[in-house]
Short mmCIF file of C-alpha atoms and ligand atoms in Angstrom, two decimals:
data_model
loop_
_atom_site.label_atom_id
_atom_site.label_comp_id
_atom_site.label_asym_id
_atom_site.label_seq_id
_atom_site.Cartn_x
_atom_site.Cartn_y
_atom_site.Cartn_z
CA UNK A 23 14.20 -15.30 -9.17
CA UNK A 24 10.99 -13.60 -10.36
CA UNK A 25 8.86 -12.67 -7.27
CA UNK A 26 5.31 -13.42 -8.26
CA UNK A 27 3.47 -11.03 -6.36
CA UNK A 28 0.02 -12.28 -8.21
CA UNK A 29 0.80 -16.15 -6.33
CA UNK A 30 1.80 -14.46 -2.93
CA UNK A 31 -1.12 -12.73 -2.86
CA UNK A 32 -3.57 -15.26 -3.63
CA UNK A 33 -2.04 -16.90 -1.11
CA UNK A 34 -2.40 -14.10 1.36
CA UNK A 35 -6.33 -13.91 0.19
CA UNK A 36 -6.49 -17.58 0.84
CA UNK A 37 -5.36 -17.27 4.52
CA UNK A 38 -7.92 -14.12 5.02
CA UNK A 39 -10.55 -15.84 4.12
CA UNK A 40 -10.52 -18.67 6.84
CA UNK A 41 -9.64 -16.04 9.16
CA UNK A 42 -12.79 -14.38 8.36
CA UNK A 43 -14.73 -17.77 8.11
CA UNK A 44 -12.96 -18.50 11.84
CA UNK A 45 -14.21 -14.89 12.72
CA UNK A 46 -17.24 -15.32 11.32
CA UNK A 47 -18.04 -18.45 13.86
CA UNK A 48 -16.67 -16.57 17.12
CA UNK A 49 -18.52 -13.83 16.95
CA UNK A 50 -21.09 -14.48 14.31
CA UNK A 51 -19.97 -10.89 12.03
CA UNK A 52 -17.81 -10.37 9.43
CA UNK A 53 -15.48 -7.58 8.78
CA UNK A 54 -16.69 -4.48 6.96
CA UNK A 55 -15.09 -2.73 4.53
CA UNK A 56 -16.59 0.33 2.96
CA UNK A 57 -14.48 2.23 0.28
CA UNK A 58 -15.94 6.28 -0.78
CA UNK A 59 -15.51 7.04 -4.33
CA UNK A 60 -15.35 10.84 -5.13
CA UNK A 61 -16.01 11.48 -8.75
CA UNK A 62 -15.23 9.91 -12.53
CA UNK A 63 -11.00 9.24 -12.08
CA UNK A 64 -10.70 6.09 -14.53
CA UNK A 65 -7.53 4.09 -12.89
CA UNK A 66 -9.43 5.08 -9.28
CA UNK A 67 -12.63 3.55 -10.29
CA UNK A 68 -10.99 0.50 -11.93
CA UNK A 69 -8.88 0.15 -8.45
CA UNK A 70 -12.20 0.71 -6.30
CA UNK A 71 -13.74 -2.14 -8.27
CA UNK A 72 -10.69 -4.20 -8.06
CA UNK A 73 -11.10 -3.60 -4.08
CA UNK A 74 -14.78 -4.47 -3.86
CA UNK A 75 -14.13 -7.61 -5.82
CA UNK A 76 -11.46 -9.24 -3.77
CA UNK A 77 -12.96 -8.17 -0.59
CA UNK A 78 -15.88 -10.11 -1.51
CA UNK A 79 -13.74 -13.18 -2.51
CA UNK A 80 -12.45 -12.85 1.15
CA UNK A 81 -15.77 -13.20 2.60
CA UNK A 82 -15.51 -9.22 3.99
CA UNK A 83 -18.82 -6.93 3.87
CA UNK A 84 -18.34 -4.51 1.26
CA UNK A 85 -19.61 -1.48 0.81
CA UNK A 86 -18.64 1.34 -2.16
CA UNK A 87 -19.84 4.54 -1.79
CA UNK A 88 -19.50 6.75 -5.20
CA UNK A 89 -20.66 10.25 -5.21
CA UNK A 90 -20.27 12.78 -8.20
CA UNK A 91 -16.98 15.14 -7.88
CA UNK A 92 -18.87 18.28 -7.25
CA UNK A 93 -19.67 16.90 -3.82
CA UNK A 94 -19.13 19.26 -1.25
CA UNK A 95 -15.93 18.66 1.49
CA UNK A 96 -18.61 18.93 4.71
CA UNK A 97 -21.14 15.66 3.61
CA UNK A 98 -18.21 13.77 2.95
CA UNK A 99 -16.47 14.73 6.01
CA UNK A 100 -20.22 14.16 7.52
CA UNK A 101 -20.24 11.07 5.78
CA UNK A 102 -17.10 9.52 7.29
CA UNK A 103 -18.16 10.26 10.62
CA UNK A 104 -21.32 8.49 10.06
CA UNK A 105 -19.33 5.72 9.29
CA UNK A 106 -17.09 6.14 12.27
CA UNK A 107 -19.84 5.65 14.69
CA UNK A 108 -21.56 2.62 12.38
CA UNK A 109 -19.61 -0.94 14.45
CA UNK A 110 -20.75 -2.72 11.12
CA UNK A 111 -18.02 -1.08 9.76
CA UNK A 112 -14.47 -1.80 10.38
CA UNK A 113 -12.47 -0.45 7.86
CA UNK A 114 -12.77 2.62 6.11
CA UNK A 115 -10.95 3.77 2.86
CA UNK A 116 -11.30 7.15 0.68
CA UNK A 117 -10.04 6.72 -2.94
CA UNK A 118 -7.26 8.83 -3.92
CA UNK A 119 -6.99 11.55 -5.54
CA UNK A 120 -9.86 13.64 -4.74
CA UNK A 121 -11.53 16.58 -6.33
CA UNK A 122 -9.38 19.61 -5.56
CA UNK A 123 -11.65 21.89 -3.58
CA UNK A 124 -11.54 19.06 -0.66
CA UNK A 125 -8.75 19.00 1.85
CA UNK A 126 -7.44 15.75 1.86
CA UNK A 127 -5.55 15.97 4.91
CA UNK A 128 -9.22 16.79 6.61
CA UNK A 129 -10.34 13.51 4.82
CA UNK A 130 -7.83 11.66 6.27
CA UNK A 131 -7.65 13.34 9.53
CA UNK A 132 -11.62 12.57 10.03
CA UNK A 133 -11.50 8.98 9.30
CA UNK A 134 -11.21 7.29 12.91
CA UNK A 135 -7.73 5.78 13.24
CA UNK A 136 -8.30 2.49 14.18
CA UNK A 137 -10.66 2.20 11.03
CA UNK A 138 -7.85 3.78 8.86
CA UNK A 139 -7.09 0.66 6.75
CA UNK A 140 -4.22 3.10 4.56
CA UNK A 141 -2.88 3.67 7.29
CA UNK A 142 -2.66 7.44 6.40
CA UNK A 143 -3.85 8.70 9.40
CA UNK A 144 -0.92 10.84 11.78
CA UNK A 145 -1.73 8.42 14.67
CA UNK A 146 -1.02 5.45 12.63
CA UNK A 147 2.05 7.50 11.33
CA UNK A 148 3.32 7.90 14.43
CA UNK A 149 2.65 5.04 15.45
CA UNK A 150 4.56 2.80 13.07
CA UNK A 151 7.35 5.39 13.25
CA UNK A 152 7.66 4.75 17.33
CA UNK A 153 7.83 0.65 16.51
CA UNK A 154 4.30 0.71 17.99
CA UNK A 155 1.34 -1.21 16.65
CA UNK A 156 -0.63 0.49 13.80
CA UNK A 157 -2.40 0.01 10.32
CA UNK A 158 0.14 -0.36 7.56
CA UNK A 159 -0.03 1.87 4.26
CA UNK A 160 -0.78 -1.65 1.98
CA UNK A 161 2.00 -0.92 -0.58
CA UNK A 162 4.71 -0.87 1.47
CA UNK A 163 2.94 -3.61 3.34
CA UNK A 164 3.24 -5.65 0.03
CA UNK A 165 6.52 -4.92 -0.57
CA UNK A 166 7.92 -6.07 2.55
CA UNK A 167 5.83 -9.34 2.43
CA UNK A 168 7.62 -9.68 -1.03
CA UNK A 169 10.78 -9.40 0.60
CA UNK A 170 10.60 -11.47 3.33
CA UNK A 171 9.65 -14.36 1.02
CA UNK A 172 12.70 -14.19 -0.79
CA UNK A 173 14.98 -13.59 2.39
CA UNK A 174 13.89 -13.89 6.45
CA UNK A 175 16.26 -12.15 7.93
CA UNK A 176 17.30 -8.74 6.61
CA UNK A 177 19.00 -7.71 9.08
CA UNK A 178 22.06 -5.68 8.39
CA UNK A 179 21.26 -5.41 4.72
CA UNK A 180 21.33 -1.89 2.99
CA UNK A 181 18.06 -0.48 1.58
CA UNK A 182 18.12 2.26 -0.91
CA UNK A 183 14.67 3.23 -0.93
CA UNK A 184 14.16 5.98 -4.37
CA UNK A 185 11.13 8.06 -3.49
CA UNK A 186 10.11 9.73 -0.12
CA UNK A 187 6.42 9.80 -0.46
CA UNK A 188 4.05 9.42 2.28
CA UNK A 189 2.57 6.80 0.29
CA UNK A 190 5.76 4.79 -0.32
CA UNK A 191 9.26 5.60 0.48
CA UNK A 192 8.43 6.86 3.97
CA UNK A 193 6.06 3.97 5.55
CA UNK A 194 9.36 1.78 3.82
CA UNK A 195 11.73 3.28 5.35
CA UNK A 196 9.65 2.13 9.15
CA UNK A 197 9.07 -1.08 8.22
CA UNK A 198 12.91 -1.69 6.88
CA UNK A 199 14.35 0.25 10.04
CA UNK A 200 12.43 -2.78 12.26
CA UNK A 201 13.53 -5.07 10.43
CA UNK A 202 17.15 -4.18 11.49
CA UNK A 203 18.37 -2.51 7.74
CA UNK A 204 20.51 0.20 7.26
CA UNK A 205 17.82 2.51 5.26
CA UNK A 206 19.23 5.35 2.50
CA UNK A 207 16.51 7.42 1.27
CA UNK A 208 16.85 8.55 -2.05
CA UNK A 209 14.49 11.64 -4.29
CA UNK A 210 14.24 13.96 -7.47
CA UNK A 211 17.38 15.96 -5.86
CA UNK A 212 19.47 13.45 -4.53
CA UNK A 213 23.04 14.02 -6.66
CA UNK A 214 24.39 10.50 -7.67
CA UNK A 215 21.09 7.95 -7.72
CA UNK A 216 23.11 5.61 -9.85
CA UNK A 217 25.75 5.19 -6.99
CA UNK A 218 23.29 4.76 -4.05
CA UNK A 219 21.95 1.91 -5.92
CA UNK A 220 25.06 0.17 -6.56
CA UNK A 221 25.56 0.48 -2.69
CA UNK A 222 22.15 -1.48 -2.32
CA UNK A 223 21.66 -4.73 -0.96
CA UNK A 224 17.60 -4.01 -1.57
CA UNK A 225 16.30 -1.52 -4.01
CA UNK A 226 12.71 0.00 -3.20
CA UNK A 227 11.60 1.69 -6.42
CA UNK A 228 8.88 3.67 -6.24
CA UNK A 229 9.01 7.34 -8.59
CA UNK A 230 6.68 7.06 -10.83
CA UNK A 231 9.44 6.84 -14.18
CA UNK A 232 9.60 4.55 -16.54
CA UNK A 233 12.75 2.45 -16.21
CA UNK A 234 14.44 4.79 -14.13
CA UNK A 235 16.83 1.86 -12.21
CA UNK A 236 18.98 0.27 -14.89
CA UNK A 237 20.80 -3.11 -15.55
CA UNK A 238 24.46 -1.45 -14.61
CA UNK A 239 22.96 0.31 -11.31
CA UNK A 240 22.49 -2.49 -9.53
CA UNK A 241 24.84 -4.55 -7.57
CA UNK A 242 24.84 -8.41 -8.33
CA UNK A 243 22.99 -10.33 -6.10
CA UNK A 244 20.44 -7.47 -5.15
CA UNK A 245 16.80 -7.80 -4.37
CA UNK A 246 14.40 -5.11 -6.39
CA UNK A 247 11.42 -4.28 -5.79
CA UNK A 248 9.43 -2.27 -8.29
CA UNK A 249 6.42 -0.17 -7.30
CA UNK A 250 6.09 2.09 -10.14
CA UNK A 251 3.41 1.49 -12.80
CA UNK A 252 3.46 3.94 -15.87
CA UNK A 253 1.73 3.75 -18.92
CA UNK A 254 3.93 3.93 -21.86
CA UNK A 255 3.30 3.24 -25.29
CA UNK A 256 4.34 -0.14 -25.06
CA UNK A 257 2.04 -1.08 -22.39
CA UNK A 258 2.63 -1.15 -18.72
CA UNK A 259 6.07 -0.70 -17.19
CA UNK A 260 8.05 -0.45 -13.82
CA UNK A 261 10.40 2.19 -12.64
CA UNK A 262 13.17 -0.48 -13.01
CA UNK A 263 14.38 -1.83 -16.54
CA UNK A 264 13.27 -5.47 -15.54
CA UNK A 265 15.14 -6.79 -18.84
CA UNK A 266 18.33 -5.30 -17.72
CA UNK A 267 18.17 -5.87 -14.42
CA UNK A 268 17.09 -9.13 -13.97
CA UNK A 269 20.30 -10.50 -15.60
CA UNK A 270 22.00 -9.01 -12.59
CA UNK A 271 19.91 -9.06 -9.46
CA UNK A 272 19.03 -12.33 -6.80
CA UNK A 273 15.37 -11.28 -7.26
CA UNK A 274 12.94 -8.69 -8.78
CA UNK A 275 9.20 -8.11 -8.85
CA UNK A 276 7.72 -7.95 -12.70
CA UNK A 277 5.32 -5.35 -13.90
CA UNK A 278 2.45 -5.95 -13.85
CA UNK A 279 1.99 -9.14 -11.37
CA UNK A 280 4.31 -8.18 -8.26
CA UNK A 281 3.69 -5.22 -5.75
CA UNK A 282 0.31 -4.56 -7.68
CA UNK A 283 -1.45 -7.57 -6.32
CA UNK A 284 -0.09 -7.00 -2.99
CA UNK A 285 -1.38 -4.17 -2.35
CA UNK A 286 -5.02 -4.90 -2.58
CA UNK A 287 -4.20 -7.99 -0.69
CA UNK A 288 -2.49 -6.09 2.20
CA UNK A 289 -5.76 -3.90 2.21
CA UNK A 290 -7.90 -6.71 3.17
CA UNK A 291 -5.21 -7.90 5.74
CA UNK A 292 -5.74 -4.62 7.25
CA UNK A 293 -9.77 -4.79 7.32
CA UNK A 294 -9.44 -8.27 8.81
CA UNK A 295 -6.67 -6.86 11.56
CA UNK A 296 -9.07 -4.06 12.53
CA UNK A 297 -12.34 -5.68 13.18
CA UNK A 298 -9.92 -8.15 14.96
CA UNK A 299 -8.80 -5.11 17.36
CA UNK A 300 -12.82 -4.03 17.62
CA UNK A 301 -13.64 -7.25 18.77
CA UNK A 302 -11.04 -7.49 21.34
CA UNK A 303 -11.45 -4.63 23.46
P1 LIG B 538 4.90 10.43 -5.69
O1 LIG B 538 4.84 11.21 -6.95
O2 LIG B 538 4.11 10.84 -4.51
O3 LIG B 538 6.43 10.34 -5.23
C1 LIG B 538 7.46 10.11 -6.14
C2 LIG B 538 8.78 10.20 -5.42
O4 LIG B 538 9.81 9.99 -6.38
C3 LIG B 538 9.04 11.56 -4.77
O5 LIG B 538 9.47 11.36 -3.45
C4 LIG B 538 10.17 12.17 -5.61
O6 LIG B 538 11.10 12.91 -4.83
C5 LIG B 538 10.84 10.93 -6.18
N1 LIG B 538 11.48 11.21 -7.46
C6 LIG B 538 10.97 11.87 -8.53
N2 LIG B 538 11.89 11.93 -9.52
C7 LIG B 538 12.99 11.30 -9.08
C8 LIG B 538 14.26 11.02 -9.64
N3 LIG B 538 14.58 11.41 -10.85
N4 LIG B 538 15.14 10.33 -8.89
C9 LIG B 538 14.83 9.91 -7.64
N5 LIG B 538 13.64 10.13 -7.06
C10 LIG B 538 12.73 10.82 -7.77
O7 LIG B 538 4.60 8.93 -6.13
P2 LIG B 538 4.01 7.68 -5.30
O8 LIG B 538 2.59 7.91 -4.99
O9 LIG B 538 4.94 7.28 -4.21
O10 LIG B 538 4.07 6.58 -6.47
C11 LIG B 538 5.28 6.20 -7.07
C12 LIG B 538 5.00 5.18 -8.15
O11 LIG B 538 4.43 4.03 -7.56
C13 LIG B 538 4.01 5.63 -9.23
O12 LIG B 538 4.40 5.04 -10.47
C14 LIG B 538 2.70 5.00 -8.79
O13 LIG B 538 1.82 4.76 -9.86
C15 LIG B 538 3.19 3.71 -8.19
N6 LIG B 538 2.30 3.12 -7.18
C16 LIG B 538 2.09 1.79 -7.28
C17 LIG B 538 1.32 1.16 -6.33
C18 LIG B 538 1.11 -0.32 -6.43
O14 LIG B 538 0.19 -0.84 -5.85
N7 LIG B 538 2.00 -1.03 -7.13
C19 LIG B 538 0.73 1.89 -5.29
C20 LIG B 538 1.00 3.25 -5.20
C21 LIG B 538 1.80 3.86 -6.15
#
């Protein structure tokens, strides 16, 4: 089975959008999204249009703010509280990487949690690592929406997660721990990758290496998910040899067209799921 992560998450964008059209009639306002752009990265603009696009589609407000990358660390700290305080806006999202001379962890640290729609925030971090309600980082959101539509109950199952970043392997690991798997976290110094995997009912692949996993790591029957995306010569690729390994596993996402899709997707979901929160208290 090929999970199609580009069909899932059209239908995902499907279901937002009546809930925002349902939203939209109870309390006559729509959720706001507003993504800050610092400076000329290529793949971060081309994401940041991606975002505005689909958050349109969804009937969100959207809102990009782009400044150039010599902009100083206090107006865009000044910025996001600004934003903070503005109940038009529900969601709030600073594009990664930034310019070097500004602290990211400030950046994130600024940004009001319950508007933090990465989910990077340490209150939403400890938050999903207590089992308590909190915004989800959207690619490990993805992934585990993947999952679940190939198999409901994953309970007991053995994860090998390879990657422990903040980003990735670590909101995983939460989200697989809740849903009752045994969780192995794998990284650049683990000693034997290759015989972690083959222990693996699921394989979260998220490194950043072309074709790292390969067809004879992999247990039969396995479900992989591949986050990486790397440019190589030969166009875009995973961090799993899909050729390989789908001739042995139950199901694997593609590259491009599965956890890509999801994540922008899972971004929305968590725009929609904060102004829902606002307008409940
Ligand atoms: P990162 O560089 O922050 O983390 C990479 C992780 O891989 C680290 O924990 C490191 O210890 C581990 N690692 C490095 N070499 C290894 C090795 N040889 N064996 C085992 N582990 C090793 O990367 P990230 O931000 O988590 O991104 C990982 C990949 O996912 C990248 O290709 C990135 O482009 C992609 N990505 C995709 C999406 C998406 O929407 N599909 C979103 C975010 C990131």
């Amino acid at each position: 089975m090929i999970i199609d992560g580009k069909k899932v998450a059209a239908e995902l964008r499907e279901e937002l959008k009546k809930k925002v059209a349902d939203l939209k009639s109870t309390y006559n306002a729509v959720p706001g999204l507003t993504v800050i752009l610092v400076g000329e990265d290529i793949p971060s603009k081309i994401y940041v249009k991606n975002k505005e696009k689909s958050a349109i589609e969804v009937g969100i407000n959207s809102e990009v703010i782009r400044y150039p990358a010599n902009l100083e660390e206090k107006a865009l700290l000044d910025k996001i509280k600004e934003l903070n305080k503005n109940n038009k806006v529900s969601g709030i999202l600073v594009q990664l990487p930034l310019p070097k001379h500004i602290d990211k962890r400030k950046v994130i640290e600024t940004i009001d949690h319950e508007k933090d729609v990465d989910g990077f925030h340490p209150m939403n971090v400890g938050n999903l690592s207590s089992g308590y309600d909190s915004s989800i980082p959207c690619t490990p959101l993805g992934c585990s929406l993947l999952l679940k539509k190939v198999e409901k109950n994953l309970s007991g199952k053995h994860a090998v997660l390879i990657g422990r970043s903040n980003l990735n392997g670590k909101p995983m690991t939460q989200l697989l721990l809740k849903e009752n798997c045994t969780v192995t976290i794998t990284h650049s110094k683990t000693k034997d990758l290759k015989a972690e995997c083959l222990r693996a009912d699921i394989i979260i692949a998220a490194v950043g290496i072309p074709k790292l996993v390969k067809g004879d790591w992999v247990k039969k029957g396995a479900i992989v998910i591949d986050v990486g995306i790397n440019k190589t010569d030969s166009g875009l690729v995973g961090d799993v040899d899909f050729d390989a390994v789908s001739k042995v596993a139950k199901a694997i996402t593609p590259v491009p067209g599965g956890v890509g899709p999801m994540t922008i997707a899972c971004l929305l979901n968590n725009t929609v799921e904060c102004f829902s929160k606002a307008q409940s208290k």
